[in-house]
Short mmCIF file of C-alpha atoms in Angstrom, two decimals:
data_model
loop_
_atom_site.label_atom_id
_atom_site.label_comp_id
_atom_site.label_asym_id
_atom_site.label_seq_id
_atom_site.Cartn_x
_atom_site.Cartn_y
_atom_site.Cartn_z
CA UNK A 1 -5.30 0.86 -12.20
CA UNK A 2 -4.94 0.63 -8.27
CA UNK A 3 -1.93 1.28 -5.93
CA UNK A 4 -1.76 0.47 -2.89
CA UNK A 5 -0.49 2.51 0.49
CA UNK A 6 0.11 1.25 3.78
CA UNK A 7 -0.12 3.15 6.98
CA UNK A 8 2.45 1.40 9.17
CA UNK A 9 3.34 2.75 13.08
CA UNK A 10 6.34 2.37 15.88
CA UNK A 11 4.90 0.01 18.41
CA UNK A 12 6.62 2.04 21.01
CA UNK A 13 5.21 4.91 19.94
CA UNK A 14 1.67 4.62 18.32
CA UNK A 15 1.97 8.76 17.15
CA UNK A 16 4.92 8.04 14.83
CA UNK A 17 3.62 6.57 11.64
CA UNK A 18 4.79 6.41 7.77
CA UNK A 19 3.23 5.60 4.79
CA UNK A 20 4.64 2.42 2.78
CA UNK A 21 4.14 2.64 -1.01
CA UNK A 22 4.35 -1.04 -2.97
CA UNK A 23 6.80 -1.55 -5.25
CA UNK A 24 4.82 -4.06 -7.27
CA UNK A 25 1.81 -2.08 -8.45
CA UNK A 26 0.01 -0.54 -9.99
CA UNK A 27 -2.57 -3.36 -10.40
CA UNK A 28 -5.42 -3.49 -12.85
CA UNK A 29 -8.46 -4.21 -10.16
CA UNK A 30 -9.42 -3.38 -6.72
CA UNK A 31 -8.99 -7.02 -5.88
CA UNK A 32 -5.56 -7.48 -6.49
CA UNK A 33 -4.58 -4.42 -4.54
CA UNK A 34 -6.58 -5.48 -1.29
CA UNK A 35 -4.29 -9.06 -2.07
CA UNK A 36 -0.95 -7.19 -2.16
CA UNK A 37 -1.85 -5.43 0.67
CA UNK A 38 -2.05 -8.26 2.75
CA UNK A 39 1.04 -9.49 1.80
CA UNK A 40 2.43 -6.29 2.59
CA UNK A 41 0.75 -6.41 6.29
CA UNK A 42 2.52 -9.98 6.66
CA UNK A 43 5.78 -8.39 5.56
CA UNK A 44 5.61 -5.53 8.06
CA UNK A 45 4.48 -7.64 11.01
CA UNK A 46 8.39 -9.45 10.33
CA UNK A 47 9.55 -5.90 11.26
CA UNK A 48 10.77 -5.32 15.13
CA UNK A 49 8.66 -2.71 16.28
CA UNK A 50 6.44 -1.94 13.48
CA UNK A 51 2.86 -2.09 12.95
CA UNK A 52 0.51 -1.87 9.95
CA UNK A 53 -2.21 0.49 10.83
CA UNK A 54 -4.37 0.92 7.44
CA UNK A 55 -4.08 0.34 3.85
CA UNK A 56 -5.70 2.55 0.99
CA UNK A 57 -6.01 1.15 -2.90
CA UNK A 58 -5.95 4.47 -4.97
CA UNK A 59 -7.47 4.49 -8.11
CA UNK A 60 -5.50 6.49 -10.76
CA UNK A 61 -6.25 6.74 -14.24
CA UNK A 62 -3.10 5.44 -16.68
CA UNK A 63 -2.71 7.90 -19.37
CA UNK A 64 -0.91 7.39 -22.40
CA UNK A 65 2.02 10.01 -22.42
CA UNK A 66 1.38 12.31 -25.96
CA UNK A 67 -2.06 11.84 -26.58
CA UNK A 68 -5.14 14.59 -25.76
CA UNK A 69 -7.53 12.68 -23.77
#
Protein backbone atom coordinates (compact mmCIF):
# COMPACT_ATOMS: atom_id res chain seq x y z
CA UNK A 1 0.00 0.00 0.00
CA UNK A 2 1.17 3.69 -0.83
CA UNK A 3 0.59 7.03 1.01
CA UNK A 4 1.15 9.90 -0.16
CA UNK A 5 3.01 13.26 1.40
CA UNK A 6 3.10 16.59 0.09
CA UNK A 7 5.76 19.14 0.66
CA UNK A 8 3.83 22.41 0.47
CA UNK A 9 5.69 26.15 1.16
CA UNK A 10 4.62 30.01 2.11
CA UNK A 11 5.01 31.87 -1.11
CA UNK A 12 6.25 34.73 0.91
CA UNK A 13 8.62 32.86 2.42
CA UNK A 14 10.06 29.88 0.36
CA UNK A 15 12.11 28.54 3.91
CA UNK A 16 8.82 27.86 5.73
CA UNK A 17 7.44 24.59 4.52
CA UNK A 18 5.04 21.68 5.99
CA UNK A 19 4.34 18.42 5.07
CA UNK A 20 0.55 17.58 4.02
CA UNK A 21 -0.49 13.96 4.72
CA UNK A 22 -3.80 12.69 2.52
CA UNK A 23 -6.62 11.80 4.18
CA UNK A 24 -7.79 9.38 1.51
CA UNK A 25 -5.02 6.79 1.38
CA UNK A 26 -3.46 4.46 1.76
CA UNK A 27 -3.81 3.26 -1.87
CA UNK A 28 -3.02 -0.18 -3.20
CA UNK A 29 -0.47 0.94 -6.22
CA UNK A 30 2.06 3.49 -6.97
CA UNK A 31 -0.26 4.81 -9.62
CA UNK A 32 -3.02 5.83 -7.69
CA UNK A 33 -0.88 7.69 -5.22
CA UNK A 34 1.01 9.80 -7.99
CA UNK A 35 -3.12 10.49 -9.07
CA UNK A 36 -4.08 11.69 -5.57
CA UNK A 37 -1.23 13.64 -5.44
CA UNK A 38 -2.13 15.70 -8.15
CA UNK A 39 -5.29 16.35 -6.94
CA UNK A 40 -3.79 17.34 -3.85
CA UNK A 41 -1.32 19.90 -5.81
CA UNK A 42 -4.65 21.38 -7.47
CA UNK A 43 -6.15 21.68 -3.99
CA UNK A 44 -3.17 23.53 -2.51
CA UNK A 45 -2.65 25.88 -5.46
CA UNK A 46 -6.63 27.19 -4.23
CA UNK A 47 -4.69 28.17 -1.05
CA UNK A 48 -3.56 32.10 -0.73
CA UNK A 49 -0.04 31.91 -0.34
CA UNK A 50 0.79 28.36 -0.52
CA UNK A 51 2.79 26.32 -2.74
CA UNK A 52 3.26 22.58 -3.37
CA UNK A 53 6.89 21.92 -3.49
CA UNK A 54 7.23 17.90 -3.76
CA UNK A 55 5.24 14.88 -3.21
CA UNK A 56 6.59 11.40 -1.93
CA UNK A 57 4.34 7.94 -2.30
CA UNK A 58 5.65 5.78 0.68
CA UNK A 59 5.39 2.30 0.45
CA UNK A 60 4.38 0.61 3.78
CA UNK A 61 3.64 -2.85 4.27
CA UNK A 62 -0.20 -3.49 5.80
CA UNK A 63 0.08 -5.96 8.49
CA UNK A 64 -2.61 -7.81 9.90
CA UNK A 65 -2.80 -6.80 13.69
CA UNK A 66 -2.29 -10.47 15.81
CA UNK A 67 -0.62 -12.50 13.45
CA UNK A 68 3.49 -13.42 13.42
CA UNK A 69 4.57 -12.52 10.05
Amino acid sequence: MFEVLVLVCLASNPNKCFEMEDTRGPYETKGQCVERSLEMREAIKEIPDHVPQAYKCIHNEIKTPGIAT
